[in-house]
XYZ file of C-alpha atoms in Angstrom:
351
model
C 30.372 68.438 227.410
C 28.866 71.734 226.015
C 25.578 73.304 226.496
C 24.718 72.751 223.037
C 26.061 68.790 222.943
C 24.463 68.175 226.346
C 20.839 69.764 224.639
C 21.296 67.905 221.500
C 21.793 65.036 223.308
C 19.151 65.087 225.363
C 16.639 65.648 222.402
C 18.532 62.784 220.309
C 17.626 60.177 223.537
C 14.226 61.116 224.033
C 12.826 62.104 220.672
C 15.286 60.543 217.895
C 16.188 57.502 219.603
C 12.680 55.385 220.299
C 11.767 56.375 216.514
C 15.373 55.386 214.624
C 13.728 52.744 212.264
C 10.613 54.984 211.294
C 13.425 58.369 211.045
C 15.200 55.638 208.571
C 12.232 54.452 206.201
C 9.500 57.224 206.475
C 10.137 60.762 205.180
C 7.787 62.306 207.186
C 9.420 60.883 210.479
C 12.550 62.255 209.459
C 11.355 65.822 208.602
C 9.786 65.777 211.795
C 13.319 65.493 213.617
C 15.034 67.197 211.422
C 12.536 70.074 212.395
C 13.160 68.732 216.002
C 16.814 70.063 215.874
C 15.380 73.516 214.063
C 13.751 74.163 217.162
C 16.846 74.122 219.008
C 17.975 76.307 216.427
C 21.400 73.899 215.645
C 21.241 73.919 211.707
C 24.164 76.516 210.828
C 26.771 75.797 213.509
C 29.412 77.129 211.495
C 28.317 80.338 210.467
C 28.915 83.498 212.002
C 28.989 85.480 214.005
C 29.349 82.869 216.634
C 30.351 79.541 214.554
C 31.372 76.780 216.976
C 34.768 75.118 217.188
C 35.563 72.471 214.566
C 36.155 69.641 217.534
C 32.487 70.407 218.848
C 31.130 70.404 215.552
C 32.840 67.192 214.941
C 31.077 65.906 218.360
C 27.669 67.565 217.552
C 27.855 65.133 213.991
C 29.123 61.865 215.845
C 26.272 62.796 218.447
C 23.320 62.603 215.719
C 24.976 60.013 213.762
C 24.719 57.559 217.149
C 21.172 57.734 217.087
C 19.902 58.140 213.337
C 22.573 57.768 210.546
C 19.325 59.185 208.022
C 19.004 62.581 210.427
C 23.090 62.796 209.910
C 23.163 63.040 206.820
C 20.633 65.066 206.276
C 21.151 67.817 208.331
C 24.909 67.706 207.150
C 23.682 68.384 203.625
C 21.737 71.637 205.509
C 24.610 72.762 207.437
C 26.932 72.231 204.278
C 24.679 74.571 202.463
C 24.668 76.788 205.163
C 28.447 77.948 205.632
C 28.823 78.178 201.768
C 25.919 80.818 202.071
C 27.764 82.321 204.640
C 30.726 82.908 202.438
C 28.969 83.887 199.778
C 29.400 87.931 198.556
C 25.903 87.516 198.196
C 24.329 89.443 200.581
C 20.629 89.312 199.579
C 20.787 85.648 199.592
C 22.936 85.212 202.821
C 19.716 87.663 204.556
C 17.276 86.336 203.004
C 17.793 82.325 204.071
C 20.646 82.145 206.930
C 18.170 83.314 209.508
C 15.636 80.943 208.496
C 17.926 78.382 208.002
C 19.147 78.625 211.742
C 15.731 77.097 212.555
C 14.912 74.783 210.169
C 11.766 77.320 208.641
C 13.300 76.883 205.044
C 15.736 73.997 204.119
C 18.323 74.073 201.257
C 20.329 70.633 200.186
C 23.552 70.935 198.062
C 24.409 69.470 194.369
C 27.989 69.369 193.663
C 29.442 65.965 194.295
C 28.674 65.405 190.566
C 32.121 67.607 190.024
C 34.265 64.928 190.945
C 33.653 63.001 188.561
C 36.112 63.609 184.927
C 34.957 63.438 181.769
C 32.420 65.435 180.291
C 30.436 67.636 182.880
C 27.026 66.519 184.367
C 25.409 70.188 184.128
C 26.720 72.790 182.338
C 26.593 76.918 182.729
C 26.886 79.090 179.769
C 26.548 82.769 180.482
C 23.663 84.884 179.233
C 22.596 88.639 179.827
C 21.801 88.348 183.673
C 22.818 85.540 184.481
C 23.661 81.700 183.635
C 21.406 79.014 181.319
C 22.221 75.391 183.110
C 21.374 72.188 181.174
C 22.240 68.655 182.665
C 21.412 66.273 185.146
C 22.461 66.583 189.269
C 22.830 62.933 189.893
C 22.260 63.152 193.726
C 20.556 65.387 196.018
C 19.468 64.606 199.344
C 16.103 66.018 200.995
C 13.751 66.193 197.888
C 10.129 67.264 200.036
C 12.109 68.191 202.955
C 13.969 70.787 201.779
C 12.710 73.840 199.613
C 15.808 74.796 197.436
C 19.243 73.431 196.698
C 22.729 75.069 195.968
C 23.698 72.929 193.239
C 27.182 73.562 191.196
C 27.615 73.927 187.166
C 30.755 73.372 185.214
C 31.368 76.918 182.739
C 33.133 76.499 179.842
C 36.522 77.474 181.069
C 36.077 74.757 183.989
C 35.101 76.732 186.744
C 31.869 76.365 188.576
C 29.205 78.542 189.428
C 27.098 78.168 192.425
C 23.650 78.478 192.622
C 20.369 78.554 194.335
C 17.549 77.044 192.543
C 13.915 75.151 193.563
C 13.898 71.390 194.856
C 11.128 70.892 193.138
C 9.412 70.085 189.440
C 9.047 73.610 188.089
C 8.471 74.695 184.247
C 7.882 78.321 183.862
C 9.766 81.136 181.523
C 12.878 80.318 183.605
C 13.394 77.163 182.100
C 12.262 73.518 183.508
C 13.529 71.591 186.325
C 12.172 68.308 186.765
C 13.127 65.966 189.874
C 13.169 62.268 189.765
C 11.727 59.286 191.886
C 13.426 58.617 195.008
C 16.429 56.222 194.915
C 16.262 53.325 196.660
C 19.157 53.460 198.722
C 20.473 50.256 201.177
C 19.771 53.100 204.094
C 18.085 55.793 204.823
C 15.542 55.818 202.471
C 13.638 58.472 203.841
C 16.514 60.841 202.919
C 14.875 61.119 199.759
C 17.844 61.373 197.682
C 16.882 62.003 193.792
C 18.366 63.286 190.596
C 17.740 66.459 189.207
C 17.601 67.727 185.376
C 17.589 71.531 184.254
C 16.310 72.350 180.939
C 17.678 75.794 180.027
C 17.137 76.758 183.517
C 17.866 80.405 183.400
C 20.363 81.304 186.744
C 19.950 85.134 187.333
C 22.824 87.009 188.834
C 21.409 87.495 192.093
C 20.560 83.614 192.765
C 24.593 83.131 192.271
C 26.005 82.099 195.599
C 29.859 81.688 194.293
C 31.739 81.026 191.133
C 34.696 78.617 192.172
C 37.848 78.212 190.245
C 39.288 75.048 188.202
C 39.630 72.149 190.373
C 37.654 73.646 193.446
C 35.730 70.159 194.261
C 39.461 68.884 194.942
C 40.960 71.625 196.817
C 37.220 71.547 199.222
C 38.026 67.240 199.657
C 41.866 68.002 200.968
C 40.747 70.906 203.753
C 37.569 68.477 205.020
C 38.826 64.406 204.140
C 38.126 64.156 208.054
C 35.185 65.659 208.614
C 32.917 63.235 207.753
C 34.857 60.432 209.933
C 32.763 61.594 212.453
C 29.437 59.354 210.715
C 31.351 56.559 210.940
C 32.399 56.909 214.607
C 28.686 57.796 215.347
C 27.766 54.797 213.495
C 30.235 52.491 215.531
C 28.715 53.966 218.812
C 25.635 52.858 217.496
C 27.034 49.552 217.200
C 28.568 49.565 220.400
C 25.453 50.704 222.094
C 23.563 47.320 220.912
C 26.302 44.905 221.763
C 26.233 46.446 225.577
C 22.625 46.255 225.796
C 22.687 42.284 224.934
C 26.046 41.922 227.210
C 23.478 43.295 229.953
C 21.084 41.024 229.148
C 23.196 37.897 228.548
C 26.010 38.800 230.804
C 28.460 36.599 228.487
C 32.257 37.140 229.151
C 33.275 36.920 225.688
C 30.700 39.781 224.960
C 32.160 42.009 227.619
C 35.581 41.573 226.513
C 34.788 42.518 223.283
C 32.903 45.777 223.758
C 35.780 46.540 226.013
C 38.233 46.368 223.253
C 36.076 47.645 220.615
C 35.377 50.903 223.115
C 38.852 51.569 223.438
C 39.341 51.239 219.877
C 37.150 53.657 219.344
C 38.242 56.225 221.559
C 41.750 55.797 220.593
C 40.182 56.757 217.040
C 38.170 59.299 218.219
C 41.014 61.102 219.792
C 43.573 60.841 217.115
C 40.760 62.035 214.625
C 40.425 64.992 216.961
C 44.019 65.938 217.172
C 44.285 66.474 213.305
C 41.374 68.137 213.311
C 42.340 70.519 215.908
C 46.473 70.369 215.379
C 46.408 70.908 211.706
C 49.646 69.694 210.680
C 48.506 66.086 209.966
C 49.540 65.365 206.324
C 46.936 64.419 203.937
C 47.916 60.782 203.465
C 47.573 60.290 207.884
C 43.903 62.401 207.694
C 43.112 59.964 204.737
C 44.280 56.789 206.885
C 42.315 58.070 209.936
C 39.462 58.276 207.965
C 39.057 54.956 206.434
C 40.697 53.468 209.901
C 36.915 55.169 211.171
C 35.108 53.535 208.644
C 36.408 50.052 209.279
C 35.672 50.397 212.712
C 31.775 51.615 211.844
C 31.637 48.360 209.904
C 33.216 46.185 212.565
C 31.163 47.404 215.197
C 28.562 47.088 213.431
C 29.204 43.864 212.224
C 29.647 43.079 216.274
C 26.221 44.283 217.062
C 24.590 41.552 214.393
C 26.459 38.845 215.832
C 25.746 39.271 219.186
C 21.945 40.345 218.310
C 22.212 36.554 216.424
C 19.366 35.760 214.313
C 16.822 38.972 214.959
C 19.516 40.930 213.056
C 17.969 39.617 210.143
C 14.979 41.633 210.754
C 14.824 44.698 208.733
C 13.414 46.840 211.050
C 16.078 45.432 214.080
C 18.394 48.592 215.227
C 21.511 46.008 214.270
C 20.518 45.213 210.739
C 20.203 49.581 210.383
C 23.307 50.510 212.023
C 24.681 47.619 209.388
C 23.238 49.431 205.997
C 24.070 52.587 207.655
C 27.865 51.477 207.777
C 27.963 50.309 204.143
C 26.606 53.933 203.021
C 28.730 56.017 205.225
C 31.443 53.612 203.774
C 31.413 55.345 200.014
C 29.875 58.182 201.007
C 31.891 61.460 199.239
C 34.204 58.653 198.492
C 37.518 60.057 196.498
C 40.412 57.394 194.914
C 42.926 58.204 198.206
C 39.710 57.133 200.786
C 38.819 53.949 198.276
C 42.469 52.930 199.076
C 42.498 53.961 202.649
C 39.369 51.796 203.363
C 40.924 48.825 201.807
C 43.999 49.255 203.310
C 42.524 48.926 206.642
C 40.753 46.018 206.062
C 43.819 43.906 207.520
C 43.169 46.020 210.960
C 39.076 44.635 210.673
């Protein structure tokens, strides 16, 4: 194991771990870890000059997603916006918030799932002198009082979409108005604080543009990454796992041991195919999107496994088996695309 996994994990275990239920309901819990990994100065692994390897990164997002699905996904969203900065030709934006970024000082989410969806375009950019006016509604971003800007995306009228950096927060000035709504009430990780957004002629100036991307870019981005974010779902069966071997050690049932056996193996023989298309790149799309929703069924059967064996206390909201549960079902349709739906229901017959 790296330096940097072997540090993470050691914070994870001592500070993330005893706290999982209040990182998962209480905003200010989570910010608090979230700053926690700052401090280690982990929040934009894949930037240069010295990005780290895709496998490690992989590991690094499995390791957090073992002990708090919530701090995942939130630093994900951080890191996401991160390495798009870093490709940006924007160089007064790239200086201005990479360095800060590193350590958690200033946060920026991301806005652009919204560009999956067909039909008529959620926000909309029409260029002006300077700039961009953007009008329409960001249906979800993550982080709202934990994060200080956003890169959200806007469709033009030609069907590309421009980039931007803009508040995470209700502002109405000569710029235009952007007003952010209540906190959804998710089935996990509430404290993510995941809201829409709505722009009123919110006037984008040139030098707040991080990229314009061309027709169809939100597709093109889901083919290179469809495996990336297996590695929730693995974290989130560890999790799982984790539970049913502390009640085998307490219970010291046969049938329990046998079946975190099985289910361990399972998930390192997941683990390591994951990692060999990750790493070998010549894994067609259709096996990366089979890998992927063969990681999510396993999240949801060992989870499943750590509410039967934690019998009726799994009922209790705030038991670790009842979490890792609702943090299964999320990570299930989370950046969900037609190809993973099928995936994930084709793999149902291997639950």
């Amino acid at each position: 194991m790296s330096d940097l996994l072997e540090t993470t994990n050691t914070y994870l275990q001592t500070a993330v771990a005893p706290v999982a239920a209040e990182i998962d309901r209480l905003p200010e819990a989570l910010k608090q870890a979230w700053r926690g990994l700052g401090k280690l100065g982990v929040l934009t692994l894949r930037v240069p000059p010295a990005p780290v390897t895709a496998e490690t990164f992989a590991l690094f997002t499995e390791q957090i997603a073992r002990y708090s699905g919530a701090l995942a996904f939130l630093q994900t969203q951080h890191q996401s916006a991160a390495g798009m900065l870093s490709l940006s030709d924007n160089s007064i934006l790239r200086e201005q918030y990479l360095p800060e970024m590193k350590y958690g000082t200033v946060g920026v989410g991301i806005g652009f799932s919204h560009l999956r969806r067909s039909g008529k375009p959620m926000v909309t950019a029409l260029e002006v002198e300077g700039g961009f006016k953007l009008n329409g509604t960001v249906p979800w971003v993550t982080g709202s009082g934990i994060f200080d800007q956003f890169i959200l995306a806007a469709s033009l009228p030609d069907g590309r979409a421009v980039f931007g950096m803009v508040p995470f927060r209700d502002t109405q000035e000569i710029l235009g108005e952007i007003s952010v709504g209540v906190n959804k009430s998710l089935c996990a990780m509430t404290a993510t604080n995941t809201v829409t957004v709505t722009l009123t002629d919110w006037f984008l100036s040139s030098d707040r543009v991080v990229s314009i991307q061309p027709v169809g870019w939100i597709h093109e981005n889901d083919l290179k990454k469809v495996l990336q974010p297996s590695f929730f779902a693995l974290g989130c069966a560890r999790a799982g796992l984790d539970i049913v071997e502390r009640v085998f050690e307490q219970k010291q049932c046969a049938f329990i041991e046998s079946a975190l056996e099985s289910l361990t193996e399972e998930l390192g023989g997941c683990r390591g195919e994951i990692l060999a298309a990750i790493t070998d790149g010549n894994y067609s799309f259709s096996d990366q999107v089979r890998l992927r929703g063969r990681a999510i069924a396993l999240a949801v059967k060992c989870a499943h496994a750590a509410v039967t064996v934690s019998s009726g206390a799994a009922n209790l909201s705030d038991h670790p088996a009842e979490r890792v549960y609702r943090e299964a079902l999320l990570f299930t349709v989370s950046g969900q695309t037609q190809a993973l739906m099928q995936a994930t229901l084709e793999n149902f017959d291997n639950c």
